[in-house]
Coordinates of C-alpha atoms in Angstrom, one line a residue:
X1 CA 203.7 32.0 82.5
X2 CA 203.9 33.9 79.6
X3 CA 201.5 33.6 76.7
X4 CA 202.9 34.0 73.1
X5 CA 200.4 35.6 70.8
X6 CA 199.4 34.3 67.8
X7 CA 201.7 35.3 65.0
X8 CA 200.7 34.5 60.8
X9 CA 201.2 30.5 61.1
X10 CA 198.9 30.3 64.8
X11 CA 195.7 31.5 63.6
X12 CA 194.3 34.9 63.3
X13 CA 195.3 37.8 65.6
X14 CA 194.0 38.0 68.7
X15 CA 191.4 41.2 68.4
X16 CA 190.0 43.0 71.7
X17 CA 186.3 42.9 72.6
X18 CA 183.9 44.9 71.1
X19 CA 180.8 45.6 72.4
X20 CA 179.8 47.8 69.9
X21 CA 180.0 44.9 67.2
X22 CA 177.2 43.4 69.0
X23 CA 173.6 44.0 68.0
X24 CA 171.5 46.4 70.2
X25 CA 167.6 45.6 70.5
X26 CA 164.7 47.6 71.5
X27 CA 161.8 46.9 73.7
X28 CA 159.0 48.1 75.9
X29 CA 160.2 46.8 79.3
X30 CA 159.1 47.0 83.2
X31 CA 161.4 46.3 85.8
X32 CA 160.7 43.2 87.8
X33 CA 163.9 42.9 89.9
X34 CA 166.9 44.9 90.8
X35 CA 170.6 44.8 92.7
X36 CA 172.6 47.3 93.0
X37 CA 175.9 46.5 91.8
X38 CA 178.3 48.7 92.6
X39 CA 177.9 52.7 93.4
X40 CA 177.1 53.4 90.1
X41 CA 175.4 50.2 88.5
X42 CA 172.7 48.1 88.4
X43 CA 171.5 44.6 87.7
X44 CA 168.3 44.1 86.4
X45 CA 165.8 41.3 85.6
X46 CA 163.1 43.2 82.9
X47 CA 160.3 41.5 81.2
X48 CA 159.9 42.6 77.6
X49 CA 157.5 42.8 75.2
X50 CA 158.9 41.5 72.6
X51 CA 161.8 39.5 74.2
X52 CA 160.5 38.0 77.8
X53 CA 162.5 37.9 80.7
X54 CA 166.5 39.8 80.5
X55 CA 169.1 39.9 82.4
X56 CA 170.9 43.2 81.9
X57 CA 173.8 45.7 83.6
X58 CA 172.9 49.3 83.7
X59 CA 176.9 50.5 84.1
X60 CA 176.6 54.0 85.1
X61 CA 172.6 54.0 85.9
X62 CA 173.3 56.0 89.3
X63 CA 175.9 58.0 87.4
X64 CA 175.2 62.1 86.2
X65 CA 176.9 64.5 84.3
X66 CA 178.0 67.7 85.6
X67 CA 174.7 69.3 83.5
X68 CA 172.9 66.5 85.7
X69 CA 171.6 64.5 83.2
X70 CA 171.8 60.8 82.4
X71 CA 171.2 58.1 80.2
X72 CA 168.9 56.1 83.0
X73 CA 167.8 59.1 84.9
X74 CA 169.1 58.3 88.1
X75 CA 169.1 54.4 87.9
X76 CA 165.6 52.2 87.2
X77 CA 163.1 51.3 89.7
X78 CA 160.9 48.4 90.4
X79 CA 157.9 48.0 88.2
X80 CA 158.9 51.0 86.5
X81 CA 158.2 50.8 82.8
X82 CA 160.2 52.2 80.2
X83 CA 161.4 51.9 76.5
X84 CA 165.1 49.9 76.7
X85 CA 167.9 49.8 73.9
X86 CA 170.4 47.0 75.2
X87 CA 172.9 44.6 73.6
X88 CA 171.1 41.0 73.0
X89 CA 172.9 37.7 72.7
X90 CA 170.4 34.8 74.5
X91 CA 173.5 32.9 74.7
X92 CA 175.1 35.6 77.2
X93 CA 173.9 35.2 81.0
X94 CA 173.9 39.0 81.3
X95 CA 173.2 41.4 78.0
X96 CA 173.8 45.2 78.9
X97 CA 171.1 47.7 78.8
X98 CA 172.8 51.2 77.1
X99 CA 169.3 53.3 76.9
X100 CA 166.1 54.0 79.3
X101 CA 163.5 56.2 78.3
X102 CA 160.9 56.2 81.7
X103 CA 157.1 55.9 80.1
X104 CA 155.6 55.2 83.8
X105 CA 156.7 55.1 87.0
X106 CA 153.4 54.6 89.1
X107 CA 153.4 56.9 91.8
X108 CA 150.0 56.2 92.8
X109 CA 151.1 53.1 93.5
X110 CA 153.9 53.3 95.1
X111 CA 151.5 55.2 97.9
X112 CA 149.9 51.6 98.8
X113 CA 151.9 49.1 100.7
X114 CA 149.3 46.9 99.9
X115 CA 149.1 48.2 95.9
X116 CA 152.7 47.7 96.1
X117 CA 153.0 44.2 97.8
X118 CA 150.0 43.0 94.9
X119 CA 152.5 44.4 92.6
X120 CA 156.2 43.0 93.5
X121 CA 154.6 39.5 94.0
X122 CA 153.0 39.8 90.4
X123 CA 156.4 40.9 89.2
X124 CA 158.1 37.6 91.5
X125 CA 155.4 35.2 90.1
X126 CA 156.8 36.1 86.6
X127 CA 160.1 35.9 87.0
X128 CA 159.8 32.1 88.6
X129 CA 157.1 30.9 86.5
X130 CA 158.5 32.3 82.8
X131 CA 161.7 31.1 80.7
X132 CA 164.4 33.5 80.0
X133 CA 164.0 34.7 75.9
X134 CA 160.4 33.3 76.0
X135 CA 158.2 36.6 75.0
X136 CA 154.4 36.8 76.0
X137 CA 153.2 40.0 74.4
X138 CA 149.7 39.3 75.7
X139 CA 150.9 39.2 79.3
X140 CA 152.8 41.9 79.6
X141 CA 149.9 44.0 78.0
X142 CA 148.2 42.6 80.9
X143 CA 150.7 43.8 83.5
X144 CA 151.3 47.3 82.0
X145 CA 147.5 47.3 82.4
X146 CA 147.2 45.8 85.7
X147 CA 149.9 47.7 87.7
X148 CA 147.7 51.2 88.0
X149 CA 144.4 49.3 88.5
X150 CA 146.5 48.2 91.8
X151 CA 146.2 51.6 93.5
X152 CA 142.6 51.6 92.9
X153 CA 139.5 50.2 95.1
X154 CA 139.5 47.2 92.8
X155 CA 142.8 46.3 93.7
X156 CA 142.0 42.9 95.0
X157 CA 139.9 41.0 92.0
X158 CA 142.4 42.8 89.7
X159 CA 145.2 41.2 90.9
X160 CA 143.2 37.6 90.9
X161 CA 142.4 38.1 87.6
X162 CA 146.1 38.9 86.5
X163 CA 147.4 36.2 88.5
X164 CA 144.8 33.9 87.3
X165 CA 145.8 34.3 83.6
X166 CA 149.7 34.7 84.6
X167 CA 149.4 31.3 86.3
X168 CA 147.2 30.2 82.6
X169 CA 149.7 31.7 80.4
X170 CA 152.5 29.9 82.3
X171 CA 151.2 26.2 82.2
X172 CA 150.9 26.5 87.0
X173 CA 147.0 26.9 86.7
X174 CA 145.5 24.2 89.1
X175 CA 142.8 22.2 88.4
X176 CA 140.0 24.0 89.6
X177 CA 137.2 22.8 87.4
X178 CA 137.3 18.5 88.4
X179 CA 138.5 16.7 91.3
X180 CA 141.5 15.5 91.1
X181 CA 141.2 12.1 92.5
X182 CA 137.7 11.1 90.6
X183 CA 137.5 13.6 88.1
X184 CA 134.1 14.7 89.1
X185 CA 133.0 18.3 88.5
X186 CA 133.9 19.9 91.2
X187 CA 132.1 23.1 92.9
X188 CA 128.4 21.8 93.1
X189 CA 128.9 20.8 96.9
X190 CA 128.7 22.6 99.6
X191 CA 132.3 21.9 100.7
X192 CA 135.2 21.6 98.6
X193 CA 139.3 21.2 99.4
X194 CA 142.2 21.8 97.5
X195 CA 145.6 19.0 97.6
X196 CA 148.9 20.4 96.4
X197 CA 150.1 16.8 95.9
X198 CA 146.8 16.1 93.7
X199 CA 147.6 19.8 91.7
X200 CA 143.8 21.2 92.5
X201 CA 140.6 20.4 93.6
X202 CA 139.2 17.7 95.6
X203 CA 135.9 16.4 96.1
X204 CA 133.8 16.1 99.3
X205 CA 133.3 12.1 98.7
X206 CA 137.7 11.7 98.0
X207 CA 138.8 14.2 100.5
X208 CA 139.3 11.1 103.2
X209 CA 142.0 9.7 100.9
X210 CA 143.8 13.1 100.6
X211 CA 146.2 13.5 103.4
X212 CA 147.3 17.2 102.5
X213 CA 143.8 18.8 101.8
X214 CA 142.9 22.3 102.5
X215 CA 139.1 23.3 103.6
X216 CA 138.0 25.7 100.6
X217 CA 134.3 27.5 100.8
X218 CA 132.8 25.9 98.4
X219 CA 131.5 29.6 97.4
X220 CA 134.9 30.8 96.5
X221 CA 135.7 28.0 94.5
X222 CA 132.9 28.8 92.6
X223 CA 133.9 32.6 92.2
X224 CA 137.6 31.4 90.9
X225 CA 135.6 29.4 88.3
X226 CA 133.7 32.1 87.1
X227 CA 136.5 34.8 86.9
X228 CA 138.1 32.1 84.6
X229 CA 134.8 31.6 82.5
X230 CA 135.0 35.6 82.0
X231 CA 135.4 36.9 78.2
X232 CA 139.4 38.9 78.2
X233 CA 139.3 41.9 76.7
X234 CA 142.3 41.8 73.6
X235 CA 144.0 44.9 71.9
X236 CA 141.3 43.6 68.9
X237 CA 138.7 42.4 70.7
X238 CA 140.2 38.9 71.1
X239 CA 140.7 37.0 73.5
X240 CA 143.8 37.0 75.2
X241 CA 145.5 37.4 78.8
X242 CA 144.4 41.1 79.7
X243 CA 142.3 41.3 82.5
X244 CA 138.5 40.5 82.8
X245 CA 135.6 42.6 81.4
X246 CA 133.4 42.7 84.0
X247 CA 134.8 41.8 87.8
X248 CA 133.0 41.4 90.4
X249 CA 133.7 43.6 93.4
X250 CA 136.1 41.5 95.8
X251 CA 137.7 41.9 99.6
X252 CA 140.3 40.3 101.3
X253 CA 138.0 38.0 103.0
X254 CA 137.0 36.7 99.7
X255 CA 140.7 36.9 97.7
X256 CA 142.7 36.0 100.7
X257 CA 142.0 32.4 100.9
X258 CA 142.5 31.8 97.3
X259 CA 145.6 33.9 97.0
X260 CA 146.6 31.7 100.0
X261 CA 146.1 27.9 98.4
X262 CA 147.3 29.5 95.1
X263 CA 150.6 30.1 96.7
X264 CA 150.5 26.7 98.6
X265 CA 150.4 25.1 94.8
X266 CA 153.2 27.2 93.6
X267 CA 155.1 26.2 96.4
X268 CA 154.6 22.8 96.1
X269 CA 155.1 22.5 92.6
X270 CA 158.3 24.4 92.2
X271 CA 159.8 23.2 95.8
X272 CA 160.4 26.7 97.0
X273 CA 159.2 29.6 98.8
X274 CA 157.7 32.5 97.9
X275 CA 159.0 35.6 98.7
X276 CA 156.2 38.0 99.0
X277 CA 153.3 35.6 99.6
X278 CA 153.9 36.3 103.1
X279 CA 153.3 39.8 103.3
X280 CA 150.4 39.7 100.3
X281 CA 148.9 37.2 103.1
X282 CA 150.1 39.8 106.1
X283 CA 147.3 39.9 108.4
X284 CA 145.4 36.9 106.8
X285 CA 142.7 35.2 108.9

């Protein structure tokens, strides 16, 4: 069928797409998630600074010049972090990203599988947890700052701290601080369990009424209360979601079954899996 165009008494002309008449907007990004999409391009989820979660295209990211060089250097990685110029209209499902200038790629910790497990479930927490457009400078202060502490010996209470305040900043904390059934102060005991269905805590005198309890040491519960109790260090001095002061030294055997009943609450509360809790977990007794 053919269309007629639209002459002087239809309406105005019909005028080609543009993309240059749309408005380009800057940010300090890292990479949470990518896809290639074709030989040469690449979709990306990148939290920003200024602008939250974004869906872009990088056309051409895997493309180079005859001189070699290109506008992405070779495409974007994961967790990269990097200064972004890209078109921005929140009502389109997928803006595209014309500029990457690489600030930190993290070598050191892409030498740790563990470092980088830490790291890609931090990045998959985010991108479930967070609205598209919905900007949390503070947090991502508190990833850029996190991400190297990762391939460090203090990998483990780092990443409970950032996933701590992530799960805060987000509105998914449990309640860790009362039961959830009485509303006792929970922690004094020497026992303690966790309920998914009750969002937190449980009491030793409730637990028989709580079908889907989890044991928790009583110990660690106590920990998890006093990492939250800890003073965050702001870019003034304020408080805000960077990572704790002073952290106590933590192993697995300690961050392990937290990370584990943190994930169980996630879970429950957004009825689906997580990806990489299973191989943060890996090896979990």
């Amino acid at each position: 069928m053919r269309v007629a165009k639209p002459g002087p008494d239809r309406g105005h002309a019909w005028r080609p797409y543009n993309r240059s008449s749309m408005a380009l907007a800057r940010d300090r990004c890292v990479c949470l998630r990518k896809l290639d999409y074709s030989e040469t391009s690449q979709i990306l989820l990148l939290l920003g600074r200024e602008h939250g979660l974004l869906r872009v295209i990088a056309k051409g990211a895997h493309r180079r010049t005859k001189a070699g060089a290109s506008k992405f250097d070779g495409g974007l990685d994961l967790l990269d972090v990097g200064d972004a110029v890209f078109t921005f209209d929140p009502a389109r499902e997928l803006n595209t990203l014309t500029e990457w200038g690489l600030r930190e790629g993290h070598l050191e910790l892409r030498r740790s599988l563990r470092a980088m497990y830490l790291a890609q479930y931090a990045a998959e927490l985010i991108a479930l947890l967070f609205q598209e457009h919905d900007p949390h400078p503070a947090l991502f202060d508190s990833l850029v700052k996190t991400l190297p502490e990762m391939a460090t010996p203090r990998a483990e209470e780092t990443f409970l701290a950032f996933q701590l305040d992530l799960l805060r900043e987000s509105g998914y904390l449990p309640e860790l601080g009362h039961c959830g059934e009485c509303g006792l102060p929970a922690g004094a005991d020497e026992y303690a369990y966790f309920s998914a269905d009750r969002g937190g805590v449980v009491c030793r005198n409730c637990e028989g009424t709580v079908p889907d309890r989890l044991s928790l040491d009583a110990r660690l519960l106590r920990l998890v209360q006093g990492v939250l109790r800890l003073p965050r260090e702001g870019a003034n001095g304020s408080a805000s979601a960077s990572p704790p002061l002073r952290l106590p030294r933590l192993t697995r055997y300690q961050t392990d079954p937290i990370n584990r009943l943190l994930a169980v609450h996630v879970q429950h509360t957004l009825g689906r899996r997580l990806r990489m809790a299973q191989y943060v977990l890996e090896g979990a007794g």
